[in-house]
CSV table of C-alpha atoms and ligand atoms in Angstrom, one decimal:
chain,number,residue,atom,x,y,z
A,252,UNK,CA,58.8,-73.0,-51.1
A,253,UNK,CA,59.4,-74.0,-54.9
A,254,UNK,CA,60.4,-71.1,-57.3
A,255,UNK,CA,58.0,-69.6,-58.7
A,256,UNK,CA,56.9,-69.8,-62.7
A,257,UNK,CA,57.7,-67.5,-64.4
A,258,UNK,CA,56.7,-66.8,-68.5
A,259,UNK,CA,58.4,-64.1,-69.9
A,260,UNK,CA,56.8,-62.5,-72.7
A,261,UNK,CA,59.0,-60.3,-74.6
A,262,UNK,CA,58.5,-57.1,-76.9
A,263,UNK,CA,61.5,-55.3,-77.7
A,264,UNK,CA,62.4,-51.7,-76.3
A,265,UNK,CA,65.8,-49.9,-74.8
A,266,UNK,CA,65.4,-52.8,-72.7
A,267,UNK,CA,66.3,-55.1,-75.3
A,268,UNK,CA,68.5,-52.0,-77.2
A,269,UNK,CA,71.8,-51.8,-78.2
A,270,UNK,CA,74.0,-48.9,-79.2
A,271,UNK,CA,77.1,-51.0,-80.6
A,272,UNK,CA,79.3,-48.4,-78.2
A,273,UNK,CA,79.1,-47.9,-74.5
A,274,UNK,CA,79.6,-44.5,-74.5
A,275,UNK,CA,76.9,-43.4,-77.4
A,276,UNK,CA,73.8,-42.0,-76.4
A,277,UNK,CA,71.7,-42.8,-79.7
A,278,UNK,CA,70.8,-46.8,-80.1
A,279,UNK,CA,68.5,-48.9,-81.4
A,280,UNK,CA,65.8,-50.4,-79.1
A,281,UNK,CA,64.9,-54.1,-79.9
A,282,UNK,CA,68.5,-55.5,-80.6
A,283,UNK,CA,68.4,-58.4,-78.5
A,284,UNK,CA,66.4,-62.0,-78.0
A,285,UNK,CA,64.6,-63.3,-74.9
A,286,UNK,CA,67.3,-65.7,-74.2
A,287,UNK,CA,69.3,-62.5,-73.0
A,288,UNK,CA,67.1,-62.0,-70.5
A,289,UNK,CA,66.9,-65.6,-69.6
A,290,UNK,CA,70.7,-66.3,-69.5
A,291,UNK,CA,71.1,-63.5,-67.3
A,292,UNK,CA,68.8,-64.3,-64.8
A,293,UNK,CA,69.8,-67.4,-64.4
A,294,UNK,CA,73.7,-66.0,-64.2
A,295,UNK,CA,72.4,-63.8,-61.6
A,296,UNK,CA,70.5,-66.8,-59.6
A,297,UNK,CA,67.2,-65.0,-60.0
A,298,UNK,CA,64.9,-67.8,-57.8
A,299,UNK,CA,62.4,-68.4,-60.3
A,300,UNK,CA,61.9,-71.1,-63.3
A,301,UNK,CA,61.3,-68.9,-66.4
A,302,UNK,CA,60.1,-69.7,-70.0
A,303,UNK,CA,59.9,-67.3,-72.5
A,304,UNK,CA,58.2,-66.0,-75.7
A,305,UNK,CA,59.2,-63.5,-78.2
A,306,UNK,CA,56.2,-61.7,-79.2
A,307,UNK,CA,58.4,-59.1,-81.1
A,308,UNK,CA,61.3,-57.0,-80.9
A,309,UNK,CA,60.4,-53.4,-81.7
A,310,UNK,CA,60.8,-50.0,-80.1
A,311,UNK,CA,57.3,-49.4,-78.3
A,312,UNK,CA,56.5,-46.5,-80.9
A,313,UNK,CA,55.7,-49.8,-83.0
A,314,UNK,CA,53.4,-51.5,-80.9
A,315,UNK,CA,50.4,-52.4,-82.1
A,316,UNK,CA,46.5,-53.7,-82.4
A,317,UNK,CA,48.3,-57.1,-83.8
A,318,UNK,CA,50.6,-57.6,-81.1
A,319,UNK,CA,48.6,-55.7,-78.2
A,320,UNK,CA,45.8,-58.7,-79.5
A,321,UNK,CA,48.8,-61.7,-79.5
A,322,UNK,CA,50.1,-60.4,-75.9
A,323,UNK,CA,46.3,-60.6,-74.5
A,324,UNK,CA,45.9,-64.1,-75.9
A,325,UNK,CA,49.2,-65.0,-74.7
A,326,UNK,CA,48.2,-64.1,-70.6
A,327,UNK,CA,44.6,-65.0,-70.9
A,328,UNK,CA,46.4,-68.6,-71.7
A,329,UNK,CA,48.7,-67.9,-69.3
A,330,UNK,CA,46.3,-67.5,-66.4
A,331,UNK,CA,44.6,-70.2,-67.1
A,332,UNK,CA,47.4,-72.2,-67.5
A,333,UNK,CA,48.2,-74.6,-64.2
A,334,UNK,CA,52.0,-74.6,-64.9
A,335,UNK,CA,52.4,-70.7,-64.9
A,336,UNK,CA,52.3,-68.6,-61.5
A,337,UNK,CA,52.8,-64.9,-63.0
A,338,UNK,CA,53.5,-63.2,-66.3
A,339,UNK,CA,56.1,-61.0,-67.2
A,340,UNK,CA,56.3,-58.6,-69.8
A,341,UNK,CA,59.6,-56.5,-71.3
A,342,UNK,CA,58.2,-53.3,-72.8
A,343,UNK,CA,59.6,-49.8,-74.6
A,344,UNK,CA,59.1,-47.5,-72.2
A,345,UNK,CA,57.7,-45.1,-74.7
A,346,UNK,CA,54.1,-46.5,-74.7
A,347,UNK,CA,54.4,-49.2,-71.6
A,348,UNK,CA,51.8,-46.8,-69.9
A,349,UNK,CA,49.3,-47.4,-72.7
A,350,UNK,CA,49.8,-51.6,-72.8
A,351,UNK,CA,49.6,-52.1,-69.1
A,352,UNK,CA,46.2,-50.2,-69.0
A,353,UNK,CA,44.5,-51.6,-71.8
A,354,UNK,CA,45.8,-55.4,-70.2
A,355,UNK,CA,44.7,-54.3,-67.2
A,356,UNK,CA,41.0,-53.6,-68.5
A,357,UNK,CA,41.0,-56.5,-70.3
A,358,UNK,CA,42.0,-59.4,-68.1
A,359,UNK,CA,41.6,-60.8,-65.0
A,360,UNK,CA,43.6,-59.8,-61.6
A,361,UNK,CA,44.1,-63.6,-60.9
A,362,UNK,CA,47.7,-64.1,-61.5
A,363,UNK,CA,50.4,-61.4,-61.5
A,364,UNK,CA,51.3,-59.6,-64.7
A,365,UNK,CA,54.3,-56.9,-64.8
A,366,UNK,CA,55.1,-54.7,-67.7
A,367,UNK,CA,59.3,-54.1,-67.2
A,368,UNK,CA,61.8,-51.9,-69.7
A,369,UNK,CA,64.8,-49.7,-69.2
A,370,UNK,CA,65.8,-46.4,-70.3
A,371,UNK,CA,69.2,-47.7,-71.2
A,372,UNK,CA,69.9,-50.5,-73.7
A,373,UNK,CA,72.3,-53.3,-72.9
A,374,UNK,CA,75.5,-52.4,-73.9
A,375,UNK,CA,75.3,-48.3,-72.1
A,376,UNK,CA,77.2,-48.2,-69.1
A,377,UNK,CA,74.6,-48.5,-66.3
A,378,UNK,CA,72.3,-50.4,-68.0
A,379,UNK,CA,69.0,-50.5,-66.2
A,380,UNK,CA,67.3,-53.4,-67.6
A,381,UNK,CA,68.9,-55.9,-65.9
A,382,UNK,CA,67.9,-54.6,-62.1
A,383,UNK,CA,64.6,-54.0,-63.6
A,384,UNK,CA,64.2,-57.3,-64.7
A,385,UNK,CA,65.3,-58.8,-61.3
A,386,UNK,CA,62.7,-56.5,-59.7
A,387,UNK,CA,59.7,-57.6,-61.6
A,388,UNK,CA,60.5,-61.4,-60.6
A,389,UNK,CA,60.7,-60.1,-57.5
A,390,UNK,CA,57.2,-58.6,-58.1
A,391,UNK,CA,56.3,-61.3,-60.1
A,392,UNK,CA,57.4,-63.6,-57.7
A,393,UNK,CA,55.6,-62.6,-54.6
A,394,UNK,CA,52.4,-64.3,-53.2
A,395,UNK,CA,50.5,-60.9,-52.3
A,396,UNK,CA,51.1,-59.4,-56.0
A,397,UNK,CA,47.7,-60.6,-57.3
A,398,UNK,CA,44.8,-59.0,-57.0
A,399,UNK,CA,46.5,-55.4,-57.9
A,400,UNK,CA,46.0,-55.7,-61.8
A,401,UNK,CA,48.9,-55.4,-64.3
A,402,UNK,CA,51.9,-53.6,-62.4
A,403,UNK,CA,54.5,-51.5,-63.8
A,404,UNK,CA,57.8,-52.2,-62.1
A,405,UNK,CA,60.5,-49.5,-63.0
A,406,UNK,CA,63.2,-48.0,-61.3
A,407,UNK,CA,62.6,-49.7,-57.8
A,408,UNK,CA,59.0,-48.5,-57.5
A,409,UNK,CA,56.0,-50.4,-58.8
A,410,UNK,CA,53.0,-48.6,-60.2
A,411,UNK,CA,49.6,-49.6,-60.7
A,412,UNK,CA,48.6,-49.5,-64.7
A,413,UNK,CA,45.8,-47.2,-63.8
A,414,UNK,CA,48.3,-44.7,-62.3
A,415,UNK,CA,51.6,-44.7,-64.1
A,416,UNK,CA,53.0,-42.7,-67.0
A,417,UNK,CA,56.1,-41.9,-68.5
A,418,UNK,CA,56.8,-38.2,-67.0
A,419,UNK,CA,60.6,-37.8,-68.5
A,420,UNK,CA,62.3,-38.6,-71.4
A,421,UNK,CA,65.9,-39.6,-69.9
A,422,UNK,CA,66.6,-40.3,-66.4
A,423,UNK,CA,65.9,-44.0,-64.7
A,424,UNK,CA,63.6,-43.1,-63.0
A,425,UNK,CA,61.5,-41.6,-65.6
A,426,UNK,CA,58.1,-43.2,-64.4
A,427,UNK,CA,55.3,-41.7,-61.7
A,428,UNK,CA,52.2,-42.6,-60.6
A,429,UNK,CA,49.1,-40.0,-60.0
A,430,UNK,CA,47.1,-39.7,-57.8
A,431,UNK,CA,48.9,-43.0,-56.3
A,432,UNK,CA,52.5,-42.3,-57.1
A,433,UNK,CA,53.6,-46.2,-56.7
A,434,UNK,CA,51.9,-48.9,-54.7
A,435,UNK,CA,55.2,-50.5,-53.3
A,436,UNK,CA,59.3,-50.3,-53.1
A,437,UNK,CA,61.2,-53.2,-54.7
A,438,UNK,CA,64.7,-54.4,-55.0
A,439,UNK,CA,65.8,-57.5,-56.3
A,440,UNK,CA,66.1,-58.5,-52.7
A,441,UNK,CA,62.8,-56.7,-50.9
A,442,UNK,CA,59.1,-55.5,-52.1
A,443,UNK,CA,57.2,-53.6,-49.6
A,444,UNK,CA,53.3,-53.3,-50.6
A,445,UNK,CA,51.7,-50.3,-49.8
A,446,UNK,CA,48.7,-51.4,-49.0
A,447,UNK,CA,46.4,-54.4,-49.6
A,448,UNK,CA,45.4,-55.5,-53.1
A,449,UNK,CA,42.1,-53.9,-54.9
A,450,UNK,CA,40.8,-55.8,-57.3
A,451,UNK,CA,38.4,-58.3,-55.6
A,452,UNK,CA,36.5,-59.0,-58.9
A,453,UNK,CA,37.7,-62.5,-60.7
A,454,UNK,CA,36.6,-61.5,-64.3
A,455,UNK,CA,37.9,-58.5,-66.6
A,456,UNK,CA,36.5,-55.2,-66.5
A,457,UNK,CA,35.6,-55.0,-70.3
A,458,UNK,CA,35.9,-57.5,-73.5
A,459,UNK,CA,39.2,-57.5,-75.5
A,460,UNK,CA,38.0,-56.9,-79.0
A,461,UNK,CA,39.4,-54.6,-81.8
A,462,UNK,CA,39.6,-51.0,-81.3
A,463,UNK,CA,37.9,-47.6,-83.2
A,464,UNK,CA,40.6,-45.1,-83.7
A,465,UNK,CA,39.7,-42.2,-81.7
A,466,UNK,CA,41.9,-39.4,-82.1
A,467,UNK,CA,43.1,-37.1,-79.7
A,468,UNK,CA,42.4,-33.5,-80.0
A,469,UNK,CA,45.2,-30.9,-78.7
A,470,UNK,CA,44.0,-27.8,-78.0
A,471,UNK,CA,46.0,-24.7,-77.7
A,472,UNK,CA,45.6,-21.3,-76.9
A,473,UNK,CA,43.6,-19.6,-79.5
A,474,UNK,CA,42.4,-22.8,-81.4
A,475,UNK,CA,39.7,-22.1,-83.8
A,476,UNK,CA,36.8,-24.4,-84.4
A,477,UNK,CA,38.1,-24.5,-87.9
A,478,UNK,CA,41.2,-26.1,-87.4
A,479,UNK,CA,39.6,-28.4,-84.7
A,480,UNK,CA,36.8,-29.7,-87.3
A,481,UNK,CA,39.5,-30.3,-89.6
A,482,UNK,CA,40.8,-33.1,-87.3
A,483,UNK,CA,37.4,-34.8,-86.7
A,484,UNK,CA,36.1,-34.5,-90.6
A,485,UNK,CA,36.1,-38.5,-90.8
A,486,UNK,CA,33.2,-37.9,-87.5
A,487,UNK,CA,35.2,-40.7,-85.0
A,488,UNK,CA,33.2,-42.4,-83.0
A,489,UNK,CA,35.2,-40.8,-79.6
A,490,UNK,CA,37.7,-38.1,-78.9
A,491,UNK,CA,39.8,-37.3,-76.4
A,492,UNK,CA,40.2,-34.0,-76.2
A,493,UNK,CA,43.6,-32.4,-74.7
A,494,UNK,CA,42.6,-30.0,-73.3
A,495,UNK,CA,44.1,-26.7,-71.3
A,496,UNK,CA,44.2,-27.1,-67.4
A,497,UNK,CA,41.2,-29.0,-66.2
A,498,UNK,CA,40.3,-30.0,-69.7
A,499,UNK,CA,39.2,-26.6,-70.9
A,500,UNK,CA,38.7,-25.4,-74.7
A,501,UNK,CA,37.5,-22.2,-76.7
A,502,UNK,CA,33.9,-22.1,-77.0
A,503,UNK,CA,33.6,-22.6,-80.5
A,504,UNK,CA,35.6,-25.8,-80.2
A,505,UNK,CA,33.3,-26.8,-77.6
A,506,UNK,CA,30.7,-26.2,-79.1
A,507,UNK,CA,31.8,-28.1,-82.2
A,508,UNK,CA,32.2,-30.6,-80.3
A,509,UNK,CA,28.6,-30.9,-78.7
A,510,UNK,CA,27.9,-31.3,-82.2
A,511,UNK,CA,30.2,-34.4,-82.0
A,512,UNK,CA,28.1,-35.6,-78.7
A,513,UNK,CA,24.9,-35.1,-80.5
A,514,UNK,CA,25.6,-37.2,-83.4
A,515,UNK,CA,26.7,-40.4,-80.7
A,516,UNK,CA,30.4,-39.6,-80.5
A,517,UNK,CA,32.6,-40.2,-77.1
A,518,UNK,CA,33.9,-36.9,-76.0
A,519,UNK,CA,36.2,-37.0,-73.1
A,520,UNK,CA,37.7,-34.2,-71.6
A,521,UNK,CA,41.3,-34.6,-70.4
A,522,UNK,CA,44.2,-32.3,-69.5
A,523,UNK,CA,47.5,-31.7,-71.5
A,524,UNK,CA,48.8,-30.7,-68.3
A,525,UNK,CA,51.2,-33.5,-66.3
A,526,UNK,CA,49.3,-34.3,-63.6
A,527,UNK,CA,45.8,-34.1,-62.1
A,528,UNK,CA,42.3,-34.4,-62.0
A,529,UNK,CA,39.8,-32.9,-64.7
A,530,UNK,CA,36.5,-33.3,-63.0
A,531,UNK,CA,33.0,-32.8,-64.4
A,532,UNK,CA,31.7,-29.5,-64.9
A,533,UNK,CA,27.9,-28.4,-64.4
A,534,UNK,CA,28.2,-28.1,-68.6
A,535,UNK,CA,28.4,-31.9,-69.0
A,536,UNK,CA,25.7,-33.3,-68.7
A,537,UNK,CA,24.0,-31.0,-71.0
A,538,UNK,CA,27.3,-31.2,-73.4
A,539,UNK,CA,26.9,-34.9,-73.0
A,540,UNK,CA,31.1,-34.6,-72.6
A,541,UNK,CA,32.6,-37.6,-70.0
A,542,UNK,CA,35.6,-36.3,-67.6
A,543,UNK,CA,38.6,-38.0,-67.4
A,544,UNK,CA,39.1,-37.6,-63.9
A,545,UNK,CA,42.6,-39.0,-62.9
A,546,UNK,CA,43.3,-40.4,-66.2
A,547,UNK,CA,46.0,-38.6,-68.8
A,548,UNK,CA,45.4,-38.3,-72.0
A,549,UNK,CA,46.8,-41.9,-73.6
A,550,UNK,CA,45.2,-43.7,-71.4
A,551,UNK,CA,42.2,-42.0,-72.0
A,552,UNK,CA,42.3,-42.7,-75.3
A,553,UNK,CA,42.4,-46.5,-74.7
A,554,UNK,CA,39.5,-46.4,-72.3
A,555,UNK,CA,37.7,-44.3,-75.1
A,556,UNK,CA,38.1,-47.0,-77.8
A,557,UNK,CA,37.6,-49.7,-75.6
A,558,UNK,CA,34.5,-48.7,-74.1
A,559,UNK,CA,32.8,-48.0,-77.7
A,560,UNK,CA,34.6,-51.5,-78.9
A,561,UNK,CA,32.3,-52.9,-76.1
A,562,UNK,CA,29.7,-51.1,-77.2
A,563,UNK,CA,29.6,-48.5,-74.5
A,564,UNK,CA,28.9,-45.2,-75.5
A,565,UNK,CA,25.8,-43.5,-73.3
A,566,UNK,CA,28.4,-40.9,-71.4
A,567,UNK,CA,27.0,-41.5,-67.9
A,568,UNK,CA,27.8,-45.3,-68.2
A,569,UNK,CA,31.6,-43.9,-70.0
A,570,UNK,CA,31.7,-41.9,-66.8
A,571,UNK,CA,31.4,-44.5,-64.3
A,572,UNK,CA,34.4,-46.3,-66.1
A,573,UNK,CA,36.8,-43.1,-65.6
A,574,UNK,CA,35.7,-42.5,-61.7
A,575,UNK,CA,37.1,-45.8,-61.3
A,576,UNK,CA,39.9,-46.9,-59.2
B,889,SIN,C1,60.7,-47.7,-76.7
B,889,SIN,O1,59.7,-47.4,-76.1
B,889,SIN,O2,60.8,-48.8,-77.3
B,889,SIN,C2,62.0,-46.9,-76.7
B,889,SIN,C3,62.2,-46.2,-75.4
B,889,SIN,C4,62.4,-47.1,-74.2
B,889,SIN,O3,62.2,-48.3,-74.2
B,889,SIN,O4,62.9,-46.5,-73.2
């Protein structure tokens, strides 16, 4: 079987960081070019023909609507592009979670796409990035890896972009999924599937097109209304609100925020905690608030401001988009 295809679309991150000093723990992410990448796949005999792009080189705190728009273009291209078999992203881990789901909304399942990055730039001892990298094209690489949306390959697990999140700040293996905590094992040599793939549907679930800022609110114990209308004086057109356990609040901030509902604003009700599901309550449908469900807060926020970008905002149709696997 020929190699596969592989374009490499590169962003920056620890995985392309450097700290001038093996031994230093602070460094800067986005030090080094896509040829890096390049050279040392093909010094490690990774089986696959890659090209590459640099669509910046950046720490992921960085990322933004102008290069969120150019990597979209870049893979819609891409998968429509004969000579290209799968996509490859290098990402900061910082905000990885928050790219792979809105390209995952936004484009089709047709071809594979895998966000990859590293939680130790290229000069550290044990540097990451470089088995991460040789996973993804193993990911990338594999004929069953459509069909499963953008995947998030990090520390030998893959992860659904629906499901992952950055859960520590340090170790390797600093990604998990919920409520599927990955959807296969990899190694540069092996990938085991968990599963058959889920999306059946060609097309993308919703329209790229620019996004409403939509805040996110944090609640804490004993929040006044007060210092929550201060946050939402500019009257967004959604919010995500953080909220305690299952996406709880003080009544006066809930009730300030009904006043947000009743004027046409998204609320969404997430959790601040790390994992699990906020589901509706019998208040919502006269609060007119959407649940989150299994989503956590950033990536509720993206499927907040997409949805009213594509001009959804009646919170039963919201809804439907969060119960979604
Ligand atoms: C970043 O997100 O760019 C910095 C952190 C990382 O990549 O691990």
């Amino acid at each position: 079987m020929a190699d596969p295809r592989i374009l490499v679309l590169a962003t920056g991150g620890t995985i392309a960081g450097q700290a001038g000093d093996a031994m230093r723990h602070d460094y800067r992410p986005g030090q080094v070019g896509i040829e890096y990448y390049l050279d040392q796949a093909r010094a490690l005999g990774i089986a696959a023909q890659f090209t590459g792009r640099q669509i910046a080189n950046i720490g992921s705190e960085d990322i933004d609507a102008s290069i969120w728009s150019r990597l979209h273009s870049e893979i819609d291209r891409a998968m429509r592009d004969d000579a290209v078999d799968s996509i490859i992203v290098t990402h900061g881990t910082d905000t990885a979670e928050e790219t792979a789901f809105l390209l995952d909304l936004t484009l089709p399942a047709t071809k594979p796409v895998v966000l990859v990055g590293a939680m130790r730039p290229t000069d550290a001892v044990g540097y990451d990035g470089m088995r991460n990298f040789a996973n993804a094209a193993r990911v990338a690489g594999d004929g069953d890896a459509a069909g499963r949306g953008v995947l998030v390959v990090m520390g030998d697990r893959v992860h659904s972009a629906r499901d992952v999140r950055k859960a520590k700040t340090r170790a390797t293996e600093a990604f998990r999924g919920f409520p599927r905590e990955s959807v296969a094992i990899v190694t540069p040599s092996r990938l085991d599937w968990f599963g058959a793939p889920w999306r059946t549907e060609d097309a993308a679930r919703l329209k790229f097109l620019p996004l409403p800022e939509v805040p996110i609110l944090a609640i804490y114990a004993g929040m006044s209304a007060a210092a929550a209308a201060r946050q939402l004086a500019h009257k967004p057109q959604g919010i995500v609100v953080s909220g305690l356990g299952e996406g709880n609040m003080p009544e006066p901030v809930r009730l300030l925020l009904l006043e947000h509902a009743r004027r046409g604003a998204l609320v969404v009700r997430a959790s601040r905690t790390d994992e699990g599901l906020v589901d509706r309550l019998p208040t919502d449908d006269a609060d007119g608030f959407v649940a989150a469900r299994a989503l956590g807060v950033p990536k509720a926020r993206v499927l907040t401001a997409l949805l009213i970008a594509n001009g959804i905002t009646d919170p039963a149709e919201a809804q439907r988009y969060f119960d979604e696997r």
